[in-house]
Coordinates of C-alpha atoms in Angstrom, one line a residue:
X112 CA 130.9 79.6 103.2
X113 CA 130.0 82.2 100.5
X114 CA 126.9 84.2 100.8
X115 CA 125.4 82.5 97.8
X116 CA 126.0 79.0 99.3
X117 CA 124.6 80.1 102.6
X118 CA 121.4 81.4 100.8
X119 CA 121.1 78.1 99.0
X120 CA 121.6 76.0 102.2
X121 CA 119.0 78.2 103.9
X122 CA 116.5 77.4 101.2
X123 CA 117.3 73.7 101.3
X124 CA 116.3 73.7 104.9
X125 CA 112.7 74.6 103.8
X126 CA 112.3 71.0 102.8
X127 CA 113.2 69.7 106.3
X128 CA 110.5 69.2 108.9
X129 CA 109.4 72.5 110.6
X130 CA 110.7 72.4 114.1
X131 CA 111.1 76.1 114.6
X132 CA 107.6 76.9 115.7
X133 CA 108.4 76.3 119.4
X134 CA 111.2 78.9 119.2
X135 CA 109.4 81.6 117.3
X136 CA 109.1 84.0 120.2
X137 CA 112.8 84.3 120.4
X138 CA 113.8 83.9 116.8
X139 CA 111.4 86.4 115.2
X140 CA 111.5 90.1 115.8
X141 CA 108.4 91.4 117.5
X142 CA 107.1 93.8 114.9
X143 CA 104.2 95.6 116.5
X144 CA 103.5 98.0 113.8
X145 CA 102.6 97.3 110.5
X146 CA 103.3 97.1 107.2
X147 CA 102.6 96.4 103.8
X148 CA 103.5 97.0 100.4
X149 CA 100.6 98.7 99.6
X150 CA 100.2 98.4 103.0
X151 CA 102.9 100.7 103.2
X152 CA 103.6 100.9 106.8
X153 CA 105.5 101.9 109.7
X154 CA 109.0 100.9 110.1
X155 CA 110.2 99.5 113.2
X156 CA 113.6 100.9 113.8
X157 CA 113.2 99.9 117.4
X158 CA 111.5 96.5 117.2
X159 CA 112.1 94.7 120.5
X160 CA 112.4 91.0 120.6
X161 CA 109.9 89.2 122.8
X162 CA 111.4 87.9 126.1
X163 CA 110.1 86.1 129.1
X164 CA 109.7 89.4 130.9
X165 CA 107.7 90.8 127.9
X166 CA 105.4 87.7 128.1
X167 CA 105.0 88.1 131.8
X168 CA 104.2 91.7 131.4
X169 CA 101.6 90.8 128.8
X170 CA 99.7 88.7 131.3
X171 CA 99.4 91.6 133.7
X172 CA 98.9 94.4 131.1
X173 CA 96.7 93.0 128.4
X174 CA 95.3 96.3 127.4
X175 CA 98.6 97.9 126.3
X176 CA 99.6 94.6 124.7
X177 CA 96.5 94.5 122.6
X178 CA 96.9 98.2 121.6
X179 CA 100.5 97.5 120.5
X180 CA 99.3 94.8 118.2
X181 CA 96.7 97.1 116.6
X182 CA 98.7 100.3 116.3
X183 CA 102.2 100.6 114.8
X184 CA 104.8 102.3 116.9
X185 CA 105.4 106.0 116.4
X186 CA 107.8 107.1 113.7
X187 CA 108.1 106.0 110.1
X188 CA 106.0 102.9 110.7
X189 CA 103.0 104.9 111.9
X190 CA 103.4 107.4 109.1
X191 CA 103.4 104.7 106.5
X192 CA 100.3 103.1 108.1
X193 CA 98.5 106.4 108.1
X194 CA 99.4 107.0 104.5
X195 CA 98.1 103.5 103.6
X196 CA 94.9 104.1 105.6
X197 CA 94.2 107.6 104.0
X198 CA 94.1 106.3 100.4
X199 CA 92.6 102.9 101.1
X200 CA 89.4 104.5 102.6
X201 CA 88.9 106.5 99.4
X202 CA 89.7 103.5 97.3
X203 CA 87.1 101.4 99.1
X204 CA 84.4 104.0 98.3
X205 CA 85.7 104.3 94.7
X206 CA 85.6 100.5 94.1
X207 CA 81.9 100.1 95.0
X208 CA 80.6 103.2 93.2
X209 CA 82.8 103.7 90.1
X210 CA 81.0 101.3 87.8
X211 CA 77.6 102.8 88.4
X212 CA 79.1 106.4 88.2
X213 CA 80.5 105.8 84.8
X214 CA 77.4 104.1 83.5
X215 CA 74.6 106.0 85.1
X216 CA 76.1 109.5 85.6
X217 CA 78.7 109.8 82.8
X218 CA 76.5 107.7 80.4
X219 CA 79.0 105.2 79.2
X220 CA 77.9 101.7 78.3
X221 CA 79.1 98.8 80.5
X222 CA 81.0 97.3 77.6
X223 CA 82.9 100.6 77.1
X224 CA 83.7 100.9 80.8
X225 CA 85.0 97.4 80.9
X226 CA 87.1 97.9 77.8
X227 CA 88.5 101.2 79.1
X228 CA 89.5 99.8 82.4
X229 CA 91.1 96.7 80.8
X230 CA 93.2 98.9 78.6
X231 CA 94.1 101.2 81.5
X232 CA 95.2 98.4 83.8
X233 CA 97.1 96.7 80.9
X234 CA 99.1 99.9 80.4
X235 CA 99.5 100.3 84.1
X236 CA 101.1 96.9 84.5
X237 CA 103.6 97.7 81.8
X238 CA 104.7 101.1 83.1
X239 CA 104.9 99.9 86.7
X240 CA 108.4 98.5 86.1
X241 CA 110.0 101.7 84.6
X242 CA 108.3 103.8 87.2
X243 CA 109.8 101.5 89.8
X244 CA 113.1 102.0 88.1
X245 CA 112.6 105.8 88.4
X246 CA 112.3 105.4 92.1
X247 CA 115.7 103.6 92.1
X248 CA 117.3 106.4 90.2
X249 CA 115.6 109.4 91.7
X250 CA 114.8 108.2 95.2
X251 CA 111.7 106.3 96.4
X252 CA 110.2 109.0 98.7
X253 CA 110.1 111.8 96.1
X254 CA 108.8 109.4 93.4
X255 CA 106.1 108.0 95.7
X256 CA 104.9 111.6 96.6
X257 CA 104.7 112.6 92.9
X258 CA 102.8 109.4 91.9
X259 CA 100.4 109.9 94.8
X260 CA 99.8 113.5 93.5
X261 CA 99.3 112.1 90.0
X262 CA 96.8 109.6 91.3
X263 CA 94.9 112.4 93.0
X264 CA 94.9 114.4 89.8
X265 CA 93.6 111.4 87.8
X266 CA 90.8 110.7 90.3
X267 CA 89.8 114.4 90.2
X268 CA 89.7 114.3 86.4
X269 CA 86.9 111.7 86.7
X270 CA 84.7 114.5 88.1
X271 CA 84.7 116.2 84.7
X272 CA 84.9 113.3 82.3
X273 CA 82.2 113.5 79.6
X274 CA 83.1 111.0 76.9
X275 CA 84.8 107.6 76.2
X276 CA 88.2 109.0 75.1
X277 CA 88.5 111.3 78.1
X278 CA 87.5 108.4 80.3
X279 CA 90.2 106.1 78.9
X280 CA 92.9 108.8 79.2
X281 CA 92.0 109.5 82.8
X282 CA 91.8 105.8 83.6
X283 CA 95.2 105.1 82.0
X284 CA 96.8 107.9 84.1
X285 CA 95.1 106.5 87.2
X286 CA 96.2 102.9 86.7
X287 CA 99.7 103.9 85.7
X288 CA 100.2 106.1 88.8
X289 CA 98.7 103.5 91.0
X290 CA 101.1 100.8 89.7
X291 CA 104.1 103.0 90.0
X292 CA 103.1 104.2 93.5
X293 CA 103.0 100.6 94.7
X294 CA 106.5 99.9 93.4
X295 CA 107.9 103.2 94.9
X296 CA 106.3 102.5 98.2
X297 CA 107.9 99.0 98.3
X298 CA 111.3 100.5 97.4
X299 CA 110.8 103.1 100.2
X300 CA 109.9 100.3 102.7
X301 CA 112.9 98.2 101.7
X302 CA 115.2 101.2 102.2
X303 CA 113.9 102.1 105.7
X304 CA 113.2 98.6 107.2
X305 CA 115.6 95.8 108.0
X306 CA 115.1 92.7 105.9
X307 CA 113.9 90.6 108.9
X308 CA 111.1 93.0 109.8
X309 CA 109.6 93.7 106.4
X310 CA 107.1 90.8 106.2
X311 CA 105.7 91.7 109.6
X312 CA 105.4 95.3 108.5
X313 CA 103.6 94.3 105.3
X314 CA 101.2 92.1 107.3
X315 CA 100.3 95.1 109.5
X316 CA 99.7 97.2 106.4
X317 CA 97.6 94.5 104.9
X318 CA 95.4 94.7 107.9
X319 CA 95.4 98.5 107.6
X320 CA 94.4 98.2 103.9
X321 CA 91.5 95.9 104.7
X322 CA 90.2 98.2 107.4
X323 CA 90.4 101.2 105.2
X324 CA 88.7 99.4 102.3
X325 CA 85.9 98.3 104.6
X326 CA 85.3 101.8 105.9
X327 CA 85.4 103.2 102.4
X328 CA 83.0 100.5 101.1
X329 CA 80.6 101.6 103.8
X330 CA 80.8 105.2 102.7
X331 CA 80.4 104.1 99.1
X332 CA 77.3 102.2 100.1
X333 CA 75.8 105.4 101.5
X334 CA 76.5 107.1 98.1
X335 CA 74.8 104.2 96.3
X336 CA 71.8 104.5 98.6
X337 CA 71.5 108.2 97.8
X338 CA 72.0 107.6 94.1
X339 CA 72.5 111.2 93.2
X340 CA 75.2 112.8 91.1
X341 CA 76.4 114.8 94.1
X342 CA 76.8 111.7 96.2
X343 CA 78.9 110.0 93.5
X344 CA 81.0 113.2 93.0
X345 CA 81.6 113.3 96.8
X346 CA 83.0 109.8 96.6
X347 CA 85.5 110.7 93.9
X348 CA 86.4 113.9 95.8
X349 CA 87.0 111.8 99.0
X350 CA 89.4 109.5 97.0
X351 CA 91.3 112.4 95.6
X352 CA 91.7 114.0 99.0
X353 CA 92.9 110.7 100.4
X354 CA 95.7 110.6 97.9
X355 CA 96.7 114.2 98.7
X356 CA 96.9 113.3 102.4
X357 CA 98.9 110.2 101.4
X358 CA 101.4 112.4 99.5
X359 CA 101.7 114.8 102.5
X360 CA 102.3 111.9 104.9
X361 CA 104.9 110.2 102.6
X362 CA 106.8 113.6 102.4
X363 CA 107.2 113.5 106.2
X364 CA 109.4 110.3 105.9
X365 CA 113.2 110.6 105.7
X366 CA 114.5 111.2 102.2
X367 CA 116.3 108.1 100.9
X368 CA 119.3 108.3 98.5
X369 CA 118.9 106.8 95.0
X370 CA 120.3 103.3 94.8
X371 CA 121.6 103.6 91.2
X372 CA 122.5 106.5 88.9
X373 CA 121.9 107.3 85.3
X374 CA 125.2 105.7 84.1
X375 CA 125.0 104.2 80.6
X376 CA 126.1 100.9 82.0
X377 CA 122.8 100.5 83.8
X378 CA 120.5 98.3 81.8
X379 CA 116.9 99.3 81.7
X380 CA 114.3 96.7 82.5
X381 CA 117.1 94.3 83.6
X382 CA 114.5 92.4 85.6
X383 CA 113.1 90.9 82.4
X384 CA 116.5 89.2 81.8
X385 CA 116.5 87.8 85.3
X386 CA 114.9 84.4 84.5
X387 CA 114.8 83.1 88.0
X388 CA 113.0 86.1 89.3
X389 CA 110.6 86.1 86.3
X390 CA 109.8 82.4 87.1
X391 CA 109.1 83.3 90.8
X392 CA 106.8 86.1 89.7
X393 CA 105.0 83.8 87.2
X394 CA 104.4 81.2 89.9
X395 CA 103.1 83.9 92.3
X396 CA 100.8 85.1 89.6
X397 CA 99.3 81.6 89.3
X398 CA 98.7 81.6 93.1
X399 CA 97.1 85.0 92.8
X400 CA 94.4 83.7 90.5
X401 CA 92.3 83.2 93.7
X402 CA 92.0 87.0 94.0
X403 CA 88.7 87.3 92.1
X404 CA 87.3 84.3 94.0
X405 CA 85.3 86.3 96.6
X406 CA 84.2 89.0 94.2
X407 CA 83.3 86.8 91.2
X408 CA 84.0 83.1 91.5
X409 CA 82.1 82.3 94.7
X410 CA 79.1 84.6 93.9
X411 CA 78.7 82.8 90.5
X412 CA 79.1 79.4 92.1
X413 CA 76.7 80.1 94.9
X414 CA 74.0 81.5 92.7
X415 CA 74.4 79.1 89.7
X416 CA 75.5 75.8 91.3
X417 CA 74.3 75.7 94.9
X418 CA 71.0 76.2 96.9
X419 CA 72.7 78.4 99.5
X420 CA 71.1 81.9 100.1
X421 CA 72.5 84.7 98.0
X422 CA 73.2 86.9 101.0
X423 CA 76.0 84.4 101.9
X424 CA 78.1 86.1 99.3
X425 CA 78.3 89.2 101.4
X426 CA 78.8 87.2 104.6
X427 CA 81.8 85.4 103.1
X428 CA 83.4 88.7 102.0
X429 CA 83.0 90.1 105.5
X430 CA 84.5 86.9 107.0
X431 CA 87.5 87.2 104.7
X432 CA 88.1 90.9 105.5
X433 CA 87.8 90.5 109.3
X434 CA 90.0 87.4 109.3
X435 CA 92.8 89.2 107.4
X436 CA 92.5 92.2 109.7
X437 CA 92.7 90.0 112.8
X438 CA 95.1 87.3 111.9
X439 CA 97.4 88.4 109.1
X440 CA 100.0 89.7 111.4
X441 CA 100.1 86.5 113.5
X442 CA 100.3 84.4 110.3
X443 CA 103.3 86.4 109.1
X444 CA 105.4 86.2 112.3
X445 CA 107.1 83.0 111.5
X446 CA 108.1 84.2 108.0
X447 CA 111.6 85.8 108.4
X448 CA 113.8 84.5 105.6
X449 CA 113.7 82.5 102.3
X450 CA 113.4 79.1 103.9
X451 CA 110.4 80.1 106.1
X452 CA 108.8 81.9 103.1
X453 CA 108.9 78.9 100.8
X454 CA 107.6 76.8 103.7
X455 CA 104.6 79.1 104.2
X456 CA 103.8 79.0 100.5
X457 CA 104.1 75.3 100.5
X458 CA 101.6 75.1 103.3
X459 CA 99.2 77.3 101.5
X460 CA 99.5 74.7 98.6
X461 CA 98.0 72.1 100.9
X462 CA 95.3 74.3 102.5
X463 CA 94.0 75.9 99.2
X464 CA 93.3 72.6 97.4
X465 CA 91.5 71.4 100.6
X466 CA 89.4 74.6 100.4
X467 CA 88.6 74.0 96.7
X468 CA 87.5 70.5 97.5
X469 CA 85.3 71.7 100.4
X470 CA 83.7 74.4 98.1
X471 CA 82.9 71.7 95.6
X472 CA 81.0 69.7 98.2
X473 CA 78.4 72.5 98.5
X474 CA 76.9 71.6 95.2
X475 CA 73.7 69.6 95.5
X476 CA 73.4 70.0 99.3
X477 CA 70.4 71.5 101.1
X478 CA 70.5 75.3 101.5
X479 CA 71.8 75.4 105.1
X480 CA 74.2 72.5 104.7
X481 CA 75.6 74.2 101.6
X482 CA 76.0 77.4 103.6
X483 CA 77.9 75.6 106.3
X484 CA 80.1 73.9 103.8
X485 CA 80.8 77.2 102.1
X486 CA 81.8 78.9 105.3
X487 CA 84.2 76.1 106.1
X488 CA 85.7 76.4 102.7
X489 CA 86.0 80.2 103.1
X490 CA 87.9 79.7 106.4
X491 CA 90.4 77.4 104.7
X492 CA 90.7 79.8 101.8
X493 CA 91.6 82.8 103.9
X494 CA 94.2 80.7 105.9
X495 CA 95.8 79.8 102.5
X496 CA 95.6 83.4 101.4
X497 CA 97.4 84.7 104.5
X498 CA 100.1 82.1 104.3
X499 CA 100.7 82.7 100.6
X500 CA 100.8 86.5 101.1
X501 CA 103.3 86.4 103.9
X502 CA 105.6 84.1 101.9
X503 CA 105.4 86.0 98.7
X504 CA 106.2 89.3 100.4
X505 CA 109.4 87.9 101.8
X506 CA 110.5 86.4 98.4
X507 CA 109.8 89.6 96.5
X508 CA 112.2 91.5 98.7
X509 CA 114.9 89.0 99.4
X510 CA 115.4 87.8 95.8
X511 CA 115.6 91.4 94.4
X512 CA 118.9 93.3 93.9
X513 CA 119.1 96.0 96.6
X514 CA 120.0 98.7 94.0
X515 CA 117.0 97.9 91.7
X516 CA 114.3 97.3 94.4
X517 CA 111.8 99.7 92.8
X518 CA 112.1 98.1 89.3
X519 CA 111.9 94.5 90.7
X520 CA 108.9 95.4 93.0
X521 CA 107.2 97.0 90.0
X522 CA 107.6 93.8 88.0
X523 CA 106.5 91.5 90.9
X524 CA 103.4 93.7 91.3
X525 CA 102.3 93.0 87.7
X526 CA 101.2 89.6 89.0
X527 CA 98.3 91.3 90.8
X528 CA 97.2 93.1 87.6
X529 CA 97.5 89.9 85.5
X530 CA 95.6 87.9 88.1
X531 CA 92.8 90.5 88.2
X532 CA 92.6 90.5 84.4
X533 CA 92.9 86.8 83.7
X534 CA 91.4 85.5 87.0
X535 CA 87.8 86.2 86.1
X536 CA 88.1 84.4 82.8
X537 CA 89.8 81.4 84.4
X538 CA 87.5 81.1 87.4
X539 CA 84.4 81.6 85.3
X540 CA 85.4 78.8 82.9
X541 CA 86.5 76.4 85.7
X542 CA 83.8 77.0 88.3
X543 CA 80.7 77.8 86.3
X544 CA 81.6 75.8 83.2
X545 CA 83.2 72.7 84.7
X546 CA 81.7 72.7 88.2
X547 CA 83.3 70.2 90.7
X548 CA 86.2 69.1 88.3
X549 CA 87.0 72.8 87.9
X550 CA 87.4 73.3 91.6
X551 CA 89.7 70.3 91.7
X552 CA 91.8 71.6 88.8
X553 CA 92.1 75.0 90.5
X554 CA 93.3 73.3 93.6
X555 CA 95.8 71.2 91.6
X556 CA 97.2 74.4 89.9
X557 CA 97.6 76.0 93.3
X558 CA 99.4 73.0 94.7
X559 CA 101.7 72.7 91.7
X560 CA 102.7 76.4 91.8
X561 CA 103.2 76.3 95.6
X562 CA 105.5 73.4 95.5
X563 CA 107.4 74.7 92.4
X564 CA 108.1 77.9 94.3
X565 CA 110.8 76.2 96.5
X566 CA 113.1 75.1 93.6
X567 CA 112.4 78.4 91.8
X568 CA 113.4 80.4 94.9
X569 CA 116.6 78.3 95.4
X570 CA 117.5 78.9 91.7
X571 CA 117.0 82.7 92.2
X572 CA 119.0 82.7 95.5
X573 CA 122.0 80.9 93.9
X574 CA 122.1 82.7 90.5
X575 CA 125.3 84.4 89.3
X576 CA 125.8 87.4 87.1
X577 CA 123.0 89.5 88.4
X578 CA 124.3 93.1 88.7
X579 CA 123.6 94.5 92.2
X580 CA 122.1 91.2 93.4
X581 CA 121.4 91.2 97.1
X582 CA 124.5 90.2 98.9
X583 CA 123.5 92.1 102.0
X584 CA 120.7 90.0 103.5
X585 CA 121.8 87.8 106.4
X586 CA 119.6 84.7 106.3
X587 CA 119.5 84.2 110.0
X588 CA 119.8 87.5 111.7
X589 CA 117.5 89.4 109.4
X590 CA 120.2 92.1 109.1
X591 CA 120.7 94.2 106.0
X592 CA 123.0 96.8 104.7
X593 CA 120.6 99.8 105.0
X594 CA 120.3 102.1 102.0
X595 CA 121.8 105.4 103.0
X596 CA 119.3 107.8 104.4
X597 CA 120.0 111.5 104.1
X598 CA 119.8 113.4 107.3
X599 CA 118.0 116.6 108.2
X600 CA 115.5 116.0 105.5
X601 CA 112.4 115.1 107.5
X602 CA 110.1 117.7 105.9

């Protein structure tokens, strides 16, 4: 059977009843350390498979077992996790303070701040693809280090910004470097980690990301409480230092050889001609419209359409953050190939509409009944989020050509930017404007995109004529032809 036919057959199995859960402990590599795209993560070159002896040992040595689930193993995995943590702490502090810094300290109007950031992230989403291509041509480690340094420089420039034009320029550099850094990190992860272990690694890094953002948000809260210029400047300095540390940690990883050269035969932005992958990215973008739900959609719904207490907004955010930190790795363990990835996304397409329906029931209820209903809806929502995340990570890697991983990851990552840009408009119109019918429509959109992902992924897996398309991923054993890693370059 050809590889293409095997990949299609594998995906076709995703429509069959799921009978693999009882065998997960033996079929799925036990990735103890984590991972994530921007979760960057530690790479388990030595990831043991769980055996009966391991399980017996876990009963008698619960402490070490718990530690292994929380900490990545030493080596590249731990380095990637530390790099992720270093910049996510600064980012968390930046996110909660930047708006007030630019309006109260720099003196820009809220409208100009919003316009500048929209322009910046729009440009960042466009340059993420060519910067990912640069990682393919020049090597992902060096590209990631340079982009981390560029991000640190951009954040540092915010300390001296005085006017709107300077703010827009600095914001464009910041957004562009961030988008490219995400693509380069993904390419580096793909080069160092076997295909069957990447999703588990990304799940660990997602947990690391949430932990760092939570700590950073707490530090940012202290700066907001102080309310002084020095406190705000300290936050930006912390974020800049975080990216410098990130660059230093990434430089410690092994150097990875470029996956494609500068030959004239190489088509730039070839991902845009790859219609199946474009469709998969589009469907994933639709699923990501739930991203502004906790930061915008639910706060507006709670305050405008329910009698629930306003402080519940913060409680639901904490619930989501803690749940992802605690359970994302477990939720991702069963996702190891294209079939299990599409199955996870399809399950999220059942859970997310149920969450939307539950949220809709909170309207018109008494305050505490509404609060209880909203908590139940938030639990369903975070389950759907973790299922969809795990499935999309696997698809993003397995459907991309191995020699254009940075370019393809840069394009797939544009879905996040588009969702963050369009999501507030869509959610505001649906939830605040339409109310209960809006929730039901949002659930229907999610269900439709989730179930369409299976056929789209099968199309992408069986396509012909894609230069460098991945022919090196074994659907069952999780093996992969590893990208050459140069030796004696661990600086």
